[in-house]
PDB file of C-alpha atoms and ligand atoms in Angstrom:
ATOM      1  CA  MET A  38       0.000   0.000   0.000  1.00 50.00           C
ATOM      2  CA  LYS A  39       2.958   2.344  -0.530  1.00 49.00           C
ATOM      3  CA  THR A  40       1.036   4.387  -3.057  1.00 61.00           C
ATOM      4  CA  SER A  41       1.323   8.141  -3.385  1.00 68.00           C
ATOM      5  CA  TYR A  42      -2.347   8.944  -2.660  1.00 80.00           C
ATOM      6  CA  ILE A  43      -2.176   7.527   0.868  1.00 87.00           C
ATOM      7  CA  THR A  44      -1.894  10.419   3.288  1.00 91.00           C
ATOM      8  CA  GLN A  45      -0.051  10.447   6.590  1.00 94.00           C
ATOM      9  CA  LYS A  46      -3.402  10.505   8.386  1.00 95.00           C
ATOM     10  CA  VAL A  47      -4.408   7.279   6.667  1.00 95.00           C
ATOM     11  CA  GLN A  48      -1.030   5.727   7.418  1.00 95.00           C
ATOM     12  CA  GLN A  49      -1.624   6.480  11.107  1.00 96.00           C
ATOM     13  CA  GLN A  50      -5.061   4.830  10.922  1.00 97.00           C
ATOM     14  CA  ILE A  51      -3.472   1.754   9.359  1.00 96.00           C
ATOM     15  CA  ARG A  52      -0.974   1.627  12.233  1.00 97.00           C
ATOM     16  CA  ASP A  53      -3.798   1.986  14.771  1.00 98.00           C
ATOM     17  CA  LEU A  54      -5.692  -0.849  13.091  1.00 98.00           C
ATOM     18  CA  ALA A  55      -2.585  -3.050  13.165  1.00 98.00           C
ATOM     19  CA  ASP A  56      -2.107  -2.316  16.897  1.00 98.00           C
ATOM     20  CA  ILE A  57      -5.632  -3.520  17.677  1.00 98.00           C
ATOM     21  CA  ALA A  58      -5.153  -6.601  15.476  1.00 98.00           C
ATOM     22  CA  ARG A  59      -2.105  -7.453  17.594  1.00 98.00           C
ATOM     23  CA  LEU A  60      -4.130  -7.108  20.797  1.00 98.00           C
ATOM     24  CA  LEU A  61      -6.868  -9.396  19.436  1.00 98.00           C
ATOM     25  CA  TRP A  62      -4.260 -12.014  18.566  1.00 98.00           C
ATOM     26  CA  GLU A  63      -2.506 -11.696  21.930  1.00 98.00           C
ATOM     27  CA  ARG A  64      -5.830 -12.041  23.774  1.00 98.00           C
ATOM     28  CA  GLY A  65      -6.414 -15.348  22.000  1.00 98.00           C
ATOM     29  CA  TRP A  66      -9.545 -13.971  20.364  1.00 98.00           C
ATOM     30  CA  ALA A  67      -8.373 -14.309  16.761  1.00 98.00           C
ATOM     31  CA  GLU A  68      -7.682 -17.945  15.940  1.00 97.00           C
ATOM     32  CA  SER A  69      -6.780 -18.594  12.312  1.00 97.00           C
ATOM     33  CA  ASN A  70      -8.530 -15.922  10.221  1.00 96.00           C
ATOM     34  CA  ALA A  71     -11.177 -15.044  12.829  1.00 97.00           C
ATOM     35  CA  GLY A  72     -12.319 -11.461  13.244  1.00 98.00           C
ATOM     36  CA  ASN A  73     -12.410  -8.333  11.145  1.00 98.00           C
ATOM     37  CA  ILE A  74     -11.808  -4.616  11.642  1.00 98.00           C
ATOM     38  CA  SER A  75     -12.740  -1.477   9.744  1.00 98.00           C
ATOM     39  CA  ILE A  76     -12.114   2.255  10.152  1.00 98.00           C
ATOM     40  CA  ASP A  77     -14.008   5.068   8.441  1.00 98.00           C
ATOM     41  CA  ILE A  78     -11.336   7.229   6.792  1.00 97.00           C
ATOM     42  CA  SER A  79     -13.758   9.419   4.818  1.00 96.00           C
ATOM     43  CA  GLY A  80     -12.282  12.869   4.398  1.00 93.00           C
ATOM     44  CA  MET A  81      -8.704  11.653   4.805  1.00 94.00           C
ATOM     45  CA  LEU A  82      -8.290  10.862   1.086  1.00 91.00           C
ATOM     46  CA  LYS A  83      -9.405  12.681  -2.038  1.00 88.00           C
ATOM     47  CA  PRO A  84     -12.325  10.660  -3.482  1.00 86.00           C
ATOM     48  CA  PHE A  85     -11.466   8.983  -6.773  1.00 86.00           C
ATOM     49  CA  GLY A  86     -15.070   8.885  -8.041  1.00 84.00           C
ATOM     50  CA  SER A  87     -16.613   6.480 -10.521  1.00 74.00           C
ATOM     51  CA  SER A  88     -15.055   8.202 -13.539  1.00 74.00           C
ATOM     52  CA  ASN A  89     -11.726   6.806 -12.456  1.00 76.00           C
ATOM     53  CA  LYS A  90     -10.826   3.703 -14.437  1.00 76.00           C
ATOM     54  CA  GLN A  91      -7.849   2.736 -12.289  1.00 80.00           C
ATOM     55  CA  PHE A  92      -9.913   0.931  -9.661  1.00 85.00           C
ATOM     56  CA  PRO A  93     -12.872  -1.087 -11.040  1.00 86.00           C
ATOM     57  CA  GLN A  94     -16.181  -1.030  -9.204  1.00 91.00           C
ATOM     58  CA  ARG A  95     -17.804  -4.073  -7.641  1.00 93.00           C
ATOM     59  CA  ARG A  96     -21.563  -3.976  -7.231  1.00 96.00           C
ATOM     60  CA  MET A  97     -22.965  -4.908  -3.825  1.00 96.00           C
ATOM     61  CA  PRO A  98     -26.166  -6.919  -3.150  1.00 95.00           C
ATOM     62  CA  LYS A  99     -27.522  -4.024  -1.104  1.00 95.00           C
ATOM     63  CA  GLN A 100     -27.333  -0.276  -1.570  1.00 97.00           C
ATOM     64  CA  TYR A 101     -25.903   2.022   1.126  1.00 98.00           C
ATOM     65  CA  PRO A 102     -26.963   5.559   0.099  1.00 97.00           C
ATOM     66  CA  GLU A 103     -25.727   7.193   3.320  1.00 97.00           C
ATOM     67  CA  LEU A 104     -22.241   5.897   2.541  1.00 97.00           C
ATOM     68  CA  ALA A 105     -21.963   7.550  -0.876  1.00 96.00           C
ATOM     69  CA  ASN A 106     -18.288   8.433  -1.554  1.00 95.00           C
ATOM     70  CA  ALA A 107     -17.232   7.142   1.877  1.00 97.00           C
ATOM     71  CA  GLN A 108     -13.860   5.463   2.253  1.00 97.00           C
ATOM     72  CA  PHE A 109     -12.898   2.732   4.679  1.00 97.00           C
ATOM     73  CA  LEU A 110      -9.948   0.679   5.783  1.00 97.00           C
ATOM     74  CA  ILE A 111     -11.085  -2.920   6.144  1.00 97.00           C
ATOM     75  CA  THR A 112      -9.319  -6.195   6.755  1.00 97.00           C
ATOM     76  CA  GLY A 113      -9.182  -8.587   3.827  1.00 96.00           C
ATOM     77  CA  ALA A 114     -11.188 -11.813   3.655  1.00 95.00           C
ATOM     78  CA  GLY A 115      -9.259 -14.754   5.072  1.00 95.00           C
ATOM     79  CA  THR A 116      -6.505 -12.632   6.603  1.00 96.00           C
ATOM     80  CA  ARG A 117      -5.111 -13.549  10.009  1.00 97.00           C
ATOM     81  CA  MET A 118      -5.040 -10.901  12.738  1.00 98.00           C
ATOM     82  CA  ARG A 119      -1.453 -11.848  13.542  1.00 98.00           C
ATOM     83  CA  ASP A 120      -0.581 -11.058   9.915  1.00 97.00           C
ATOM     84  CA  VAL A 121      -2.589  -7.808  10.006  1.00 97.00           C
ATOM     85  CA  ALA A 122      -0.513  -6.829  13.052  1.00 98.00           C
ATOM     86  CA  MET A 123       2.776  -7.612  11.345  1.00 97.00           C
ATOM     87  CA  GLN A 124       2.005  -6.749   7.738  1.00 95.00           C
ATOM     88  CA  PRO A 125      -0.962  -4.396   7.449  1.00 95.00           C
ATOM     89  CA  THR A 126       0.084  -3.312   3.965  1.00 89.00           C
ATOM     90  CA  LYS A 127      -0.563  -6.866   2.748  1.00 91.00           C
ATOM     91  CA  THR A 128      -3.798  -7.487   4.637  1.00 94.00           C
ATOM     92  CA  VAL A 129      -5.776  -4.224   4.904  1.00 95.00           C
ATOM     93  CA  ILE A 130      -7.741  -2.853   1.957  1.00 93.00           C
ATOM     94  CA  ILE A 131      -8.935   0.687   1.277  1.00 94.00           C
ATOM     95  CA  ILE A 132     -12.386   0.777  -0.285  1.00 95.00           C
ATOM     96  CA  GLU A 133     -14.359   3.689  -1.693  1.00 96.00           C
ATOM     97  CA  ILE A 134     -18.148   3.543  -2.042  1.00 97.00           C
ATOM     98  CA  ASN A 135     -19.532   4.987  -5.274  1.00 95.00           C
ATOM     99  CA  GLU A 136     -21.828   8.007  -5.673  1.00 94.00           C
ATOM    100  CA  ASP A 137     -25.100   6.148  -5.013  1.00 96.00           C
ATOM    101  CA  GLY A 138     -23.846   3.578  -2.502  1.00 97.00           C
ATOM    102  CA  SER A 139     -24.395   0.619  -4.824  1.00 97.00           C
ATOM    103  CA  ALA A 140     -20.784  -0.427  -5.471  1.00 96.00           C
ATOM    104  CA  TYR A 141     -17.300  -0.144  -4.048  1.00 95.00           C
ATOM    105  CA  SER A 142     -13.846  -0.018  -5.541  1.00 93.00           C
ATOM    106  CA  MET A 143     -10.630  -1.111  -3.892  1.00 91.00           C
ATOM    107  CA  LEU A 144      -8.123   1.722  -3.904  1.00 87.00           C
ATOM    108  CA  GLN A 145      -4.892  -0.038  -4.355  1.00 72.00           C
ATOM    109  CA  ASN A 146      -2.572  -0.992  -7.087  1.00 55.00           C
ATOM    110  CA  ASN A 147      -0.165  -2.834  -4.902  1.00 57.00           C
ATOM    111  CA  ALA A 148       0.377  -6.413  -6.081  1.00 58.00           C
ATOM    112  CA  GLU A 149       0.427  -7.547  -2.452  1.00 64.00           C
ATOM    113  CA  THR A 150      -3.209  -6.655  -1.803  1.00 66.00           C
ATOM    114  CA  ASN A 151      -4.703  -6.883  -5.273  1.00 66.00           C
ATOM    115  CA  ARG A 152      -5.658 -10.510  -4.718  1.00 77.00           C
ATOM    116  CA  LEU A 153      -7.642  -9.677  -1.577  1.00 90.00           C
ATOM    117  CA  LEU A 154     -11.341  -8.958  -1.199  1.00 93.00           C
ATOM    118  CA  PRO A 155     -12.861  -7.253   1.859  1.00 95.00           C
ATOM    119  CA  THR A 156     -13.882  -9.407   4.823  1.00 96.00           C
ATOM    120  CA  SER A 157     -16.931 -11.640   4.389  1.00 94.00           C
ATOM    121  CA  GLU A 158     -18.580  -9.484   7.080  1.00 95.00           C
ATOM    122  CA  LEU A 159     -18.449  -6.429   4.793  1.00 96.00           C
ATOM    123  CA  ALA A 160     -22.274  -6.244   4.791  1.00 95.00           C
ATOM    124  CA  THR A 161     -22.346  -6.023   8.582  1.00 96.00           C
ATOM    125  CA  HIS A 162     -19.704  -3.292   8.696  1.00 98.00           C
ATOM    126  CA  LEU A 163     -21.381  -1.185   5.980  1.00 98.00           C
ATOM    127  CA  THR A 164     -24.864  -1.675   7.462  1.00 97.00           C
ATOM    128  CA  LEU A 165     -23.635  -0.467  10.850  1.00 98.00           C
ATOM    129  CA  TYR A 166     -21.918   2.607   9.394  1.00 98.00           C
ATOM    130  CA  GLN A 167     -25.038   3.336   7.342  1.00 97.00           C
ATOM    131  CA  GLU A 168     -27.451   3.014  10.277  1.00 96.00           C
ATOM    132  CA  HIS A 169     -25.268   5.149  12.544  1.00 96.00           C
ATOM    133  CA  ARG A 170     -25.010   7.858   9.878  1.00 96.00           C
ATOM    134  CA  LYS A 171     -28.819   7.793   9.529  1.00 95.00           C
ATOM    135  CA  GLN A 172     -29.116   8.388  13.272  1.00 93.00           C
ATOM    136  CA  GLY A 173     -26.406  11.035  13.283  1.00 91.00           C
ATOM    137  CA  THR A 174     -24.079   9.112  15.590  1.00 88.00           C
ATOM    138  CA  ALA A 175     -20.480   9.307  14.539  1.00 79.00           C
ATOM    139  CA  ILE A 176     -18.941   5.882  14.748  1.00 95.00           C
ATOM    140  CA  LYS A 177     -15.561   5.650  13.072  1.00 97.00           C
ATOM    141  CA  ALA A 178     -14.415   2.096  13.776  1.00 98.00           C
ATOM    142  CA  ILE A 179     -15.817  -1.427  14.080  1.00 98.00           C
ATOM    143  CA  VAL A 180     -14.149  -4.453  15.645  1.00 98.00           C
ATOM    144  CA  HIS A 181     -15.457  -8.011  15.408  1.00 98.00           C
ATOM    145  CA  THR A 182     -13.632 -10.717  17.322  1.00 98.00           C
ATOM    146  CA  HIS A 183     -14.068 -13.995  19.230  1.00 98.00           C
ATOM    147  CA  PRO A 184     -13.611 -13.157  22.951  1.00 98.00           C
ATOM    148  CA  THR A 185     -13.402 -16.581  24.511  1.00 98.00           C
ATOM    149  CA  GLU A 186     -15.134 -16.083  27.860  1.00 98.00           C
ATOM    150  CA  ILE A 187     -18.045 -14.105  26.400  1.00 98.00           C
ATOM    151  CA  ILE A 188     -18.636 -16.917  23.909  1.00 98.00           C
ATOM    152  CA  VAL A 189     -18.504 -19.466  26.749  1.00 98.00           C
ATOM    153  CA  LEU A 190     -21.255 -17.594  28.588  1.00 98.00           C
ATOM    154  CA  THR A 191     -23.523 -17.829  25.535  1.00 98.00           C
ATOM    155  CA  HIS A 192     -23.500 -21.588  26.126  1.00 98.00           C
ATOM    156  CA  PHE A 193     -25.126 -21.065  29.551  1.00 97.00           C
ATOM    157  CA  PRO A 194     -28.887 -21.254  28.827  1.00 97.00           C
ATOM    158  CA  GLU A 195     -29.709 -19.231  31.950  1.00 97.00           C
ATOM    159  CA  LEU A 196     -27.610 -16.297  30.666  1.00 97.00           C
ATOM    160  CA  LEU A 197     -29.113 -16.166  27.164  1.00 98.00           C
ATOM    161  CA  ASN A 198     -31.163 -13.126  28.002  1.00 97.00           C
ATOM    162  CA  GLU A 199     -29.854  -9.625  27.423  1.00 98.00           C
ATOM    163  CA  GLN A 200     -30.945  -8.218  30.752  1.00 97.00           C
ATOM    164  CA  THR A 201     -29.680 -11.223  32.716  1.00 98.00           C
ATOM    165  CA  LEU A 202     -26.340 -11.141  30.913  1.00 98.00           C
ATOM    166  CA  ASN A 203     -25.829  -7.435  31.600  1.00 98.00           C
ATOM    167  CA  THR A 204     -26.921  -7.674  35.217  1.00 97.00           C
ATOM    168  CA  THR A 205     -24.504 -10.578  35.664  1.00 98.00           C
ATOM    169  CA  PHE A 206     -21.673  -8.500  34.197  1.00 98.00           C
ATOM    170  CA  TRP A 207     -22.494  -5.434  36.298  1.00 98.00           C
ATOM    171  CA  ARG A 208     -22.848  -7.360  39.561  1.00 98.00           C
ATOM    172  CA  ILE A 209     -19.575  -9.212  39.062  1.00 98.00           C
ATOM    173  CA  HIS A 210     -17.538  -6.330  37.589  1.00 98.00           C
ATOM    174  CA  PRO A 211     -18.943  -2.813  38.204  1.00 98.00           C
ATOM    175  CA  GLU A 212     -16.518  -1.377  35.636  1.00 97.00           C
ATOM    176  CA  ALA A 213     -18.601  -3.113  32.951  1.00 98.00           C
ATOM    177  CA  LEU A 214     -21.442  -0.670  33.622  1.00 97.00           C
ATOM    178  CA  ILE A 215     -19.170   2.343  34.017  1.00 97.00           C
ATOM    179  CA  ALA A 216     -17.459   1.580  30.695  1.00 97.00           C
ATOM    180  CA  ASN A 217     -20.704   0.862  28.876  1.00 97.00           C
ATOM    181  CA  PRO A 218     -23.783   2.239  30.691  1.00 97.00           C
ATOM    182  CA  ALA A 219     -26.062   1.234  27.782  1.00 96.00           C
ATOM    183  CA  GLY A 220     -25.087  -2.391  28.295  1.00 97.00           C
ATOM    184  CA  ILE A 221     -24.150  -5.006  25.762  1.00 98.00           C
ATOM    185  CA  GLY A 222     -26.613  -6.305  23.173  1.00 98.00           C
ATOM    186  CA  LEU A 223     -27.273 -10.008  22.687  1.00 98.00           C
ATOM    187  CA  ILE A 224     -28.658 -11.526  19.505  1.00 98.00           C
ATOM    188  CA  PRO A 225     -29.467 -15.183  18.854  1.00 98.00           C
ATOM    189  CA  TYR A 226     -27.217 -17.321  16.683  1.00 98.00           C
ATOM    190  CA  ILE A 227     -27.364 -16.287  12.995  1.00 98.00           C
ATOM    191  CA  LEU A 228     -25.162 -17.622  10.205  1.00 97.00           C
ATOM    192  CA  THR A 229     -21.987 -15.592   9.751  1.00 95.00           C
ATOM    193  CA  GLY A 230     -21.613 -13.274   6.765  1.00 92.00           C
ATOM    194  CA  THR A 231     -25.358 -12.955   6.137  1.00 94.00           C
ATOM    195  CA  GLU A 232     -27.551  -9.923   5.647  1.00 94.00           C
ATOM    196  CA  ALA A 233     -29.754 -11.256   8.473  1.00 96.00           C
ATOM    197  CA  LEU A 234     -26.815 -11.033  10.891  1.00 97.00           C
ATOM    198  CA  ALA A 235     -25.969  -7.536   9.638  1.00 96.00           C
ATOM    199  CA  GLN A 236     -29.544  -6.307  10.166  1.00 96.00           C
ATOM    200  CA  ALA A 237     -29.997  -7.944  13.571  1.00 98.00           C
ATOM    201  CA  THR A 238     -26.722  -6.375  14.694  1.00 98.00           C
ATOM    202  CA  ALA A 239     -27.749  -2.952  13.408  1.00 97.00           C
ATOM    203  CA  ASP A 240     -31.095  -3.242  15.217  1.00 97.00           C
ATOM    204  CA  SER A 241     -29.374  -4.145  18.485  1.00 98.00           C
ATOM    205  CA  MET A 242     -26.848  -1.337  18.037  1.00 97.00           C
ATOM    206  CA  GLN A 243     -29.644   1.200  18.144  1.00 95.00           C
ATOM    207  CA  HIS A 244     -29.429   0.644  21.905  1.00 96.00           C
ATOM    208  CA  HIS A 245     -25.992  -0.873  22.534  1.00 97.00           C
ATOM    209  CA  PRO A 246     -22.504   0.053  21.270  1.00 97.00           C
ATOM    210  CA  ALA A 247     -21.380  -3.589  21.466  1.00 98.00           C
ATOM    211  CA  VAL A 248     -23.327  -6.726  20.589  1.00 98.00           C
ATOM    212  CA  VAL A 249     -22.738 -10.375  21.488  1.00 98.00           C
ATOM    213  CA  TRP A 250     -23.370 -12.890  18.725  1.00 98.00           C
ATOM    214  CA  GLU A 251     -24.572 -16.090  20.434  1.00 98.00           C
ATOM    215  CA  LYS A 252     -22.089 -18.966  20.082  1.00 98.00           C
ATOM    216  CA  HIS A 253     -19.899 -16.830  17.807  1.00 98.00           C
ATOM    217  CA  GLY A 254     -18.334 -13.642  19.196  1.00 98.00           C
ATOM    218  CA  CYS A 255     -18.757  -9.951  19.735  1.00 98.00           C
ATOM    219  CA  ILE A 256     -18.822  -6.780  17.636  1.00 98.00           C
ATOM    220  CA  ALA A 257     -18.380  -3.200  18.786  1.00 98.00           C
ATOM    221  CA  ALA A 258     -18.566   0.218  17.154  1.00 98.00           C
ATOM    222  CA  ALA A 259     -17.149   3.472  18.507  1.00 98.00           C
ATOM    223  CA  GLU A 260     -15.631   6.838  17.682  1.00 97.00           C
ATOM    224  CA  THR A 261     -12.161   5.298  17.735  1.00 97.00           C
ATOM    225  CA  ILE A 262     -10.839   1.815  17.219  1.00 98.00           C
ATOM    226  CA  SER A 263      -9.372   1.802  20.739  1.00 98.00           C
ATOM    227  CA  LYS A 264     -12.787   2.532  22.248  1.00 98.00           C
ATOM    228  CA  ALA A 265     -14.374  -0.241  20.182  1.00 98.00           C
ATOM    229  CA  PHE A 266     -11.741  -2.647  21.523  1.00 98.00           C
ATOM    230  CA  ASP A 267     -12.264  -1.401  25.106  1.00 98.00           C
ATOM    231  CA  LEU A 268     -15.998  -2.159  24.961  1.00 98.00           C
ATOM    232  CA  ILE A 269     -15.275  -5.806  24.204  1.00 98.00           C
ATOM    233  CA  ASP A 270     -12.287  -6.011  26.544  1.00 98.00           C
ATOM    234  CA  VAL A 271     -14.209  -4.791  29.607  1.00 98.00           C
ATOM    235  CA  ALA A 272     -17.192  -7.069  28.904  1.00 98.00           C
ATOM    236  CA  ASN A 273     -14.885 -10.034  28.473  1.00 98.00           C
ATOM    237  CA  LYS A 274     -13.144  -9.206  31.767  1.00 98.00           C
ATOM    238  CA  ALA A 275     -16.529  -9.464  33.479  1.00 98.00           C
ATOM    239  CA  ALA A 276     -17.132 -12.798  31.760  1.00 98.00           C
ATOM    240  CA  GLN A 277     -13.672 -14.009  32.881  1.00 98.00           C
ATOM    241  CA  ILE A 278     -14.328 -13.087  36.514  1.00 98.00           C
ATOM    242  CA  TYR A 279     -17.716 -14.826  36.421  1.00 98.00           C
ATOM    243  CA  LEU A 280     -16.185 -17.975  34.947  1.00 98.00           C
ATOM    244  CA  CYS A 281     -13.307 -17.969  37.447  1.00 98.00           C
ATOM    245  CA  CYS A 282     -15.890 -17.994  40.250  1.00 98.00           C
ATOM    246  CA  ARG A 283     -17.827 -20.812  38.595  1.00 97.00           C
ATOM    247  CA  ASN A 284     -14.591 -22.768  38.087  1.00 97.00           C
ATOM    248  CA  ALA A 285     -13.818 -22.284  41.782  1.00 98.00           C
ATOM    249  CA  GLY A 286     -17.090 -23.973  42.568  1.00 98.00           C
ATOM    250  CA  ILE A 287     -19.246 -21.002  43.492  1.00 96.00           C
ATOM    251  CA  VAL A 288     -22.095 -19.232  41.759  1.00 95.00           C
ATOM    252  CA  PRO A 289     -21.107 -15.621  42.465  1.00 96.00           C
ATOM    253  CA  ILE A 290     -23.690 -13.187  43.839  1.00 93.00           C
ATOM    254  CA  GLY A 291     -21.642 -10.083  43.061  1.00 97.00           C
ATOM    255  CA  LEU A 292     -23.025  -6.710  44.072  1.00 98.00           C
ATOM    256  CA  THR A 293     -26.108  -6.674  46.280  1.00 97.00           C
ATOM    257  CA  ASP A 294     -29.307  -5.139  44.944  1.00 97.00           C
ATOM    258  CA  VAL A 295     -28.602  -1.952  46.914  1.00 98.00           C
ATOM    259  CA  GLN A 296     -25.055  -1.717  45.568  1.00 98.00           C
ATOM    260  CA  LEU A 297     -26.243  -2.342  42.006  1.00 97.00           C
ATOM    261  CA  GLU A 298     -28.898   0.369  42.290  1.00 96.00           C
ATOM    262  CA  GLU A 299     -26.298   2.799  43.624  1.00 97.00           C
ATOM    263  CA  LEU A 300     -24.014   1.965  40.679  1.00 97.00           C
ATOM    264  CA  LYS A 301     -26.828   2.430  38.151  1.00 96.00           C
ATOM    265  CA  HIS A 302     -27.925   5.666  39.762  1.00 96.00           C
ATOM    266  CA  THR A 303     -24.387   7.046  39.633  1.00 96.00           C
ATOM    267  CA  PHE A 304     -23.158   5.755  36.280  1.00 95.00           C
ATOM    268  CA  GLY A 305     -26.124   4.215  34.421  1.00 88.00           C
ATOM    269  CA  SER A 306     -27.696   5.607  31.289  1.00 77.00           C
ATOM    270  CA  PRO A 307     -31.219   7.070  31.715  1.00 67.00           C
ATOM    271  CA  GLN A 308     -32.947   3.850  30.586  1.00 65.00           C
ATOM    272  CA  GLN A 309     -31.065   1.814  33.206  1.00 65.00           C
ATOM    273  CA  ARG A 310     -32.047   3.982  36.158  1.00 61.00           C
TER     274      ARG A 310
HETATM  275 ZN1   ZN B 185     -16.461 -14.225  13.682  1.00 57.81          ZN
END
């Protein structure tokens, strides 16, 4: 990706993306080619537009009008997070959406990335950016990964309820509420890479900045890639603490009702009070 049109700002975003990829790998959340990351870099590059013949357009099954002319960094399909961390220029693609949001082109002429396509979760990433733009909320980065302990908890039938899961997290690790007062979303198992998963995630994200995918993983969206990572990291810490207690042979009670109410009153979002 050492092409002349890539600005220093974009280079910094690529480095930030690679740093988070390294963290996902080090956490053990990115086995093989698991996970995907994107960053909205609109405004950091001059749009090429559809008249440009250098980068051919690929039509998408769905149209994203709010994303017209937007540009994104996104990890390539099949790439490993450990490789993204070490060699982002070979594993991260820059895409530009066309004028009516019906197609994208890949802005690169580097032989190293020309063989790559965007992640198979492209529809989910674009749907989330589109829905947030519709609502006027400025998310700039999305992280999807496989946080082990959160996934384990989705195999506990008694926790497969959004309110129960959040209350469990907040009772066992108060920081989970402080870091994410809106709580984490939870959607039932849906096949990966599908429009149905993208839409269910977007619906849940109307209320939650991070969403658990049952028996699969977690996805988070935020103003920066670090904040998106933090949302998952804090929730997974709560899941770890809960599981440590269960492994020690106890079912933890965590905060009392009074303590939980105090926490919600002090740090909770309006709907949680
Ligand atoms: Zn996944």
